[in-house]
JSON list of C-alpha atoms in Angstrom, two decimals:
[
{"chain": "A", "resi": 1, "resn": "MET", "atom": "CA", "xyz": [0.00, 0.00, 0.00]},
{"chain": "A", "resi": 2, "resn": "ARG", "atom": "CA", "xyz": [2.80, 2.44, 0.82]},
{"chain": "A", "resi": 3, "resn": "ARG", "atom": "CA", "xyz": [4.52, 1.79, -2.53]},
{"chain": "A", "resi": 4, "resn": "ARG", "atom": "CA", "xyz": [1.33, 2.76, -4.37]},
{"chain": "A", "resi": 5, "resn": "ASP", "atom": "CA", "xyz": [1.13, 6.01, -2.38]},
{"chain": "A", "resi": 6, "resn": "LEU", "atom": "CA", "xyz": [4.77, 6.75, -3.16]},
{"chain": "A", "resi": 7, "resn": "VAL", "atom": "CA", "xyz": [4.27, 6.20, -6.90]},
{"chain": "A", "resi": 8, "resn": "ALA", "atom": "CA", "xyz": [1.10, 8.32, -6.93]},
{"chain": "A", "resi": 9, "resn": "THR", "atom": "CA", "xyz": [2.87, 11.12, -5.07]},
{"chain": "A", "resi": 10, "resn": "ALA", "atom": "CA", "xyz": [5.81, 11.01, -7.47]},
{"chain": "A", "resi": 11, "resn": "ALA", "atom": "CA", "xyz": [3.44, 11.24, -10.44]},
{"chain": "A", "resi": 12, "resn": "VAL", "atom": "CA", "xyz": [1.64, 14.24, -8.96]},
{"chain": "A", "resi": 13, "resn": "LEU", "atom": "CA", "xyz": [4.93, 16.01, -8.20]},
{"chain": "A", "resi": 14, "resn": "ALA", "atom": "CA", "xyz": [6.23, 15.33, -11.71]},
{"chain": "A", "resi": 15, "resn": "ALA", "atom": "CA", "xyz": [3.05, 16.75, -13.23]},
{"chain": "A", "resi": 16, "resn": "ALA", "atom": "CA", "xyz": [3.29, 19.82, -11.02]},
{"chain": "A", "resi": 17, "resn": "ALA", "atom": "CA", "xyz": [6.93, 20.40, -11.99]},
{"chain": "A", "resi": 18, "resn": "ARG", "atom": "CA", "xyz": [6.24, 20.08, -15.73]},
{"chain": "A", "resi": 19, "resn": "PRO", "atom": "CA", "xyz": [5.04, 23.71, -16.29]},
{"chain": "A", "resi": 20, "resn": "ALA", "atom": "CA", "xyz": [8.28, 24.95, -14.76]},
{"chain": "A", "resi": 21, "resn": "LEU", "atom": "CA", "xyz": [10.22, 22.89, -17.29]},
{"chain": "A", "resi": 22, "resn": "ALA", "atom": "CA", "xyz": [8.02, 23.75, -20.28]},
{"chain": "A", "resi": 23, "resn": "GLU", "atom": "CA", "xyz": [9.29, 25.59, -23.31]},
{"chain": "A", "resi": 24, "resn": "GLU", "atom": "CA", "xyz": [7.14, 28.64, -22.70]},
{"chain": "A", "resi": 25, "resn": "ALA", "atom": "CA", "xyz": [8.44, 31.79, -21.05]},
{"chain": "A", "resi": 26, "resn": "PRO", "atom": "CA", "xyz": [5.43, 33.66, -19.68]},
{"chain": "A", "resi": 27, "resn": "ALA", "atom": "CA", "xyz": [7.30, 36.87, -18.99]},
{"chain": "A", "resi": 28, "resn": "GLY", "atom": "CA", "xyz": [5.86, 40.32, -19.54]},
{"chain": "A", "resi": 29, "resn": "GLY", "atom": "CA", "xyz": [6.37, 40.07, -23.31]},
{"chain": "A", "resi": 30, "resn": "GLN", "atom": "CA", "xyz": [4.60, 36.70, -23.53]},
{"chain": "A", "resi": 31, "resn": "ASN", "atom": "CA", "xyz": [7.30, 35.07, -25.69]},
{"chain": "A", "resi": 32, "resn": "LEU", "atom": "CA", "xyz": [5.97, 31.56, -26.24]},
{"chain": "A", "resi": 33, "resn": "ASN", "atom": "CA", "xyz": [8.22, 28.95, -27.79]},
{"chain": "A", "resi": 34, "resn": "LEU", "atom": "CA", "xyz": [7.92, 25.31, -28.73]},
{"chain": "A", "resi": 35, "resn": "ASN", "atom": "CA", "xyz": [11.10, 23.25, -29.02]},
{"chain": "A", "resi": 36, "resn": "MET", "atom": "CA", "xyz": [11.08, 20.43, -31.56]},
{"chain": "A", "resi": 37, "resn": "PRO", "atom": "CA", "xyz": [14.06, 18.18, -30.82]},
{"chain": "A", "resi": 38, "resn": "SER", "atom": "CA", "xyz": [15.85, 15.86, -33.21]},
{"chain": "A", "resi": 39, "resn": "ILE", "atom": "CA", "xyz": [14.19, 15.69, -36.60]},
{"chain": "A", "resi": 40, "resn": "GLY", "atom": "CA", "xyz": [16.21, 13.55, -39.03]},
{"chain": "A", "resi": 41, "resn": "LEU", "atom": "CA", "xyz": [16.52, 15.24, -42.44]},
{"chain": "A", "resi": 42, "resn": "PRO", "atom": "CA", "xyz": [18.18, 13.48, -45.37]},
{"chain": "A", "resi": 43, "resn": "VAL", "atom": "CA", "xyz": [21.03, 14.88, -47.45]},
{"chain": "A", "resi": 44, "resn": "ILE", "atom": "CA", "xyz": [20.30, 13.65, -50.98]},
{"chain": "A", "resi": 45, "resn": "VAL", "atom": "CA", "xyz": [22.70, 14.59, -53.76]},
{"chain": "A", "resi": 46, "resn": "GLY", "atom": "CA", "xyz": [22.56, 13.22, -57.28]},
{"chain": "A", "resi": 47, "resn": "GLY", "atom": "CA", "xyz": [19.66, 10.95, -56.37]},
{"chain": "A", "resi": 48, "resn": "ARG", "atom": "CA", "xyz": [21.70, 9.21, -53.65]},
{"chain": "A", "resi": 49, "resn": "LEU", "atom": "CA", "xyz": [21.36, 9.47, -49.90]},
{"chain": "A", "resi": 50, "resn": "ARG", "atom": "CA", "xyz": [24.65, 10.88, -48.62]},
{"chain": "A", "resi": 51, "resn": "ASN", "atom": "CA", "xyz": [23.94, 11.63, -44.96]},
{"chain": "A", "resi": 52, "resn": "TYR", "atom": "CA", "xyz": [21.32, 12.42, -42.33]},
{"chain": "A", "resi": 53, "resn": "ILE", "atom": "CA", "xyz": [21.31, 15.64, -40.32]},
{"chain": "A", "resi": 54, "resn": "PHE", "atom": "CA", "xyz": [19.46, 15.66, -37.00]},
{"chain": "A", "resi": 55, "resn": "VAL", "atom": "CA", "xyz": [18.00, 19.12, -36.50]},
{"chain": "A", "resi": 56, "resn": "SER", "atom": "CA", "xyz": [16.46, 20.74, -33.43]},
{"chain": "A", "resi": 57, "resn": "LEU", "atom": "CA", "xyz": [14.05, 23.60, -34.06]},
{"chain": "A", "resi": 58, "resn": "ARG", "atom": "CA", "xyz": [12.50, 26.32, -31.92]},
{"chain": "A", "resi": 59, "resn": "LEU", "atom": "CA", "xyz": [9.14, 27.66, -33.06]},
{"chain": "A", "resi": 60, "resn": "HIS", "atom": "CA", "xyz": [8.29, 31.16, -31.83]},
{"chain": "A", "resi": 61, "resn": "LEU", "atom": "CA", "xyz": [4.53, 31.21, -31.42]},
{"chain": "A", "resi": 62, "resn": "GLY", "atom": "CA", "xyz": [2.23, 34.10, -32.12]},
{"chain": "A", "resi": 63, "resn": "GLY", "atom": "CA", "xyz": [-1.44, 34.87, -32.31]},
{"chain": "A", "resi": 64, "resn": "ALA", "atom": "CA", "xyz": [-3.63, 32.53, -30.30]},
{"chain": "A", "resi": 65, "resn": "ALA", "atom": "CA", "xyz": [-1.14, 29.63, -30.49]},
{"chain": "A", "resi": 66, "resn": "THR", "atom": "CA", "xyz": [0.08, 28.17, -27.22]},
{"chain": "A", "resi": 67, "resn": "PRO", "atom": "CA", "xyz": [2.66, 25.45, -26.63]},
{"chain": "A", "resi": 68, "resn": "GLN", "atom": "CA", "xyz": [-0.13, 23.08, -25.59]},
{"chain": "A", "resi": 69, "resn": "THR", "atom": "CA", "xyz": [-2.12, 23.57, -28.80]},
{"chain": "A", "resi": 70, "resn": "MET", "atom": "CA", "xyz": [0.99, 23.37, -30.96]},
{"chain": "A", "resi": 71, "resn": "ARG", "atom": "CA", "xyz": [2.21, 20.14, -29.30]},
{"chain": "A", "resi": 72, "resn": "ALA", "atom": "CA", "xyz": [-0.89, 18.47, -30.72]},
{"chain": "A", "resi": 73, "resn": "LYS", "atom": "CA", "xyz": [0.20, 19.56, -34.20]},
{"chain": "A", "resi": 74, "resn": "GLU", "atom": "CA", "xyz": [3.90, 18.80, -33.76]},
{"chain": "A", "resi": 75, "resn": "ALA", "atom": "CA", "xyz": [3.69, 15.36, -35.42]},
{"chain": "A", "resi": 76, "resn": "PHE", "atom": "CA", "xyz": [2.06, 16.89, -38.50]},
{"chain": "A", "resi": 77, "resn": "LEU", "atom": "CA", "xyz": [4.74, 19.59, -38.69]},
{"chain": "A", "resi": 78, "resn": "ARG", "atom": "CA", "xyz": [7.52, 16.98, -38.40]},
{"chain": "A", "resi": 79, "resn": "ASP", "atom": "CA", "xyz": [5.91, 14.84, -41.11]},
{"chain": "A", "resi": 80, "resn": "ALA", "atom": "CA", "xyz": [5.55, 17.79, -43.49]},
{"chain": "A", "resi": 81, "resn": "LEU", "atom": "CA", "xyz": [9.18, 18.83, -42.96]},
{"chain": "A", "resi": 82, "resn": "VAL", "atom": "CA", "xyz": [10.57, 15.32, -43.54]},
{"chain": "A", "resi": 83, "resn": "ARG", "atom": "CA", "xyz": [8.43, 14.85, -46.65]},
{"chain": "A", "resi": 84, "resn": "ALA", "atom": "CA", "xyz": [9.65, 18.17, -48.05]},
{"chain": "A", "resi": 85, "resn": "ALA", "atom": "CA", "xyz": [13.25, 17.24, -47.28]},
{"chain": "A", "resi": 86, "resn": "HIS", "atom": "CA", "xyz": [12.86, 14.07, -49.33]},
{"chain": "A", "resi": 87, "resn": "ARG", "atom": "CA", "xyz": [11.28, 15.94, -52.27]},
{"chain": "A", "resi": 88, "resn": "THR", "atom": "CA", "xyz": [13.72, 18.86, -52.40]},
{"chain": "A", "resi": 89, "resn": "PRO", "atom": "CA", "xyz": [16.53, 18.37, -49.87]},
{"chain": "A", "resi": 90, "resn": "PHE", "atom": "CA", "xyz": [17.75, 21.32, -47.81]},
{"chain": "A", "resi": 91, "resn": "VAL", "atom": "CA", "xyz": [21.33, 20.68, -48.96]},
{"chain": "A", "resi": 92, "resn": "LEU", "atom": "CA", "xyz": [24.28, 23.04, -48.93]},
{"chain": "A", "resi": 93, "resn": "PRO", "atom": "CA", "xyz": [26.20, 22.35, -52.16]},
{"chain": "A", "resi": 94, "resn": "ASP", "atom": "CA", "xyz": [29.63, 22.50, -50.52]},
{"chain": "A", "resi": 95, "resn": "ASP", "atom": "CA", "xyz": [28.87, 20.79, -47.19]},
{"chain": "A", "resi": 96, "resn": "TRP", "atom": "CA", "xyz": [27.02, 17.50, -46.68]},
{"chain": "A", "resi": 97, "resn": "ASN", "atom": "CA", "xyz": [27.35, 17.77, -42.90]},
{"chain": "A", "resi": 98, "resn": "ARG", "atom": "CA", "xyz": [24.97, 20.72, -42.53]},
{"chain": "A", "resi": 99, "resn": "ILE", "atom": "CA", "xyz": [21.65, 21.81, -43.98]},
{"chain": "A", "resi": 100, "resn": "ASP", "atom": "CA", "xyz": [20.45, 25.18, -45.24]},
{"chain": "A", "resi": 101, "resn": "ALA", "atom": "CA", "xyz": [18.92, 26.67, -42.08]},
{"chain": "A", "resi": 102, "resn": "ALA", "atom": "CA", "xyz": [17.18, 29.49, -43.96]},
{"chain": "A", "resi": 103, "resn": "ALA", "atom": "CA", "xyz": [15.45, 27.01, -46.28]},
{"chain": "A", "resi": 104, "resn": "VAL", "atom": "CA", "xyz": [14.33, 24.85, -43.34]},
{"chain": "A", "resi": 105, "resn": "SER", "atom": "CA", "xyz": [12.97, 27.92, -41.54]},
{"chain": "A", "resi": 106, "resn": "ALA", "atom": "CA", "xyz": [11.10, 29.12, -44.61]},
{"chain": "A", "resi": 107, "resn": "GLY", "atom": "CA", "xyz": [9.67, 25.66, -45.25]},
{"chain": "A", "resi": 108, "resn": "MET", "atom": "CA", "xyz": [8.55, 25.23, -41.65]},
{"chain": "A", "resi": 109, "resn": "MET", "atom": "CA", "xyz": [6.87, 28.66, -41.74]},
{"chain": "A", "resi": 110, "resn": "ARG", "atom": "CA", "xyz": [4.88, 27.57, -44.82]},
{"chain": "A", "resi": 111, "resn": "PHE", "atom": "CA", "xyz": [3.87, 24.26, -43.23]},
{"chain": "A", "resi": 112, "resn": "ALA", "atom": "CA", "xyz": [2.92, 25.91, -39.95]},
{"chain": "A", "resi": 113, "resn": "ALA", "atom": "CA", "xyz": [0.68, 28.40, -41.74]},
{"chain": "A", "resi": 114, "resn": "THR", "atom": "CA", "xyz": [-1.10, 25.54, -43.49]},
{"chain": "A", "resi": 115, "resn": "ILE", "atom": "CA", "xyz": [-1.30, 23.13, -40.54]},
{"chain": "A", "resi": 116, "resn": "ALA", "atom": "CA", "xyz": [-1.74, 25.41, -37.53]},
{"chain": "A", "resi": 117, "resn": "GLY", "atom": "CA", "xyz": [-3.11, 28.56, -39.14]},
{"chain": "A", "resi": 118, "resn": "ARG", "atom": "CA", "xyz": [-1.64, 31.80, -40.39]},
{"chain": "A", "resi": 119, "resn": "GLY", "atom": "CA", "xyz": [0.19, 33.76, -37.70]},
{"chain": "A", "resi": 120, "resn": "SER", "atom": "CA", "xyz": [0.50, 30.82, -35.30]},
{"chain": "A", "resi": 121, "resn": "VAL", "atom": "CA", "xyz": [4.29, 30.67, -35.85]},
{"chain": "A", "resi": 122, "resn": "THR", "atom": "CA", "xyz": [6.14, 33.96, -36.19]},
{"chain": "A", "resi": 123, "resn": "ARG", "atom": "CA", "xyz": [9.70, 32.66, -36.52]},
{"chain": "A", "resi": 124, "resn": "VAL", "atom": "CA", "xyz": [11.58, 29.35, -36.74]},
{"chain": "A", "resi": 125, "resn": "ASP", "atom": "CA", "xyz": [15.14, 28.99, -35.44]},
{"chain": "A", "resi": 126, "resn": "VAL", "atom": "CA", "xyz": [17.44, 26.07, -36.17]},
{"chain": "A", "resi": 127, "resn": "VAL", "atom": "CA", "xyz": [18.88, 25.49, -32.71]},
{"chain": "A", "resi": 128, "resn": "SER", "atom": "CA", "xyz": [21.32, 22.69, -33.55]},
{"chain": "A", "resi": 129, "resn": "GLN", "atom": "CA", "xyz": [22.46, 20.47, -36.40]},
{"chain": "A", "resi": 130, "resn": "ALA", "atom": "CA", "xyz": [24.18, 17.13, -35.84]},
{"chain": "A", "resi": 131, "resn": "PRO", "atom": "CA", "xyz": [25.26, 14.96, -38.79]},
{"chain": "A", "resi": 132, "resn": "ARG", "atom": "CA", "xyz": [24.93, 11.22, -38.50]},
{"chain": "A", "resi": 133, "resn": "GLN", "atom": "CA", "xyz": [28.46, 10.92, -39.80]},
{"chain": "A", "resi": 134, "resn": "GLN", "atom": "CA", "xyz": [31.11, 13.27, -41.15]},
{"chain": "A", "resi": 135, "resn": "VAL", "atom": "CA", "xyz": [31.06, 13.05, -44.94]},
{"chain": "A", "resi": 136, "resn": "ARG", "atom": "CA", "xyz": [33.35, 14.71, -47.49]},
{"chain": "A", "resi": 137, "resn": "VAL", "atom": "CA", "xyz": [31.84, 16.33, -50.54]},
{"chain": "A", "resi": 138, "resn": "LEU", "atom": "CA", "xyz": [32.71, 14.35, -53.66]},
{"chain": "A", "resi": 139, "resn": "THR", "atom": "CA", "xyz": [33.83, 16.54, -56.55]},
{"chain": "A", "resi": 140, "resn": "GLY", "atom": "CA", "xyz": [33.90, 15.58, -60.15]}
]
């Protein structure tokens, strides 16, 4: 019986601590953010898969969007970004270990306007990029 009480108490405390660890920053300016960690984007050159880049994004929310409402749409945003990366990869021509952050941001802004509504995302930042492996660009 005591073990059950301990587990229930731990669950309640974890749920209470979650808002303090959330991505939102409810300061005076109401800057709301949603962090999207580790999305694997392919580097495709010449029709061949050369590498994967794992990208972490930060969505700056605007309008009536909140982190809670956007978390429900996060899977759809991830899916749209990965599908777009397979159609037209976000590749830098001289570096297969990084992606074009501006192109990813612009693409995510388009998808967010379609999926979550216009004005729900005001800016997208590429927080980090980590290649699966270090690859040299093949010339010639």
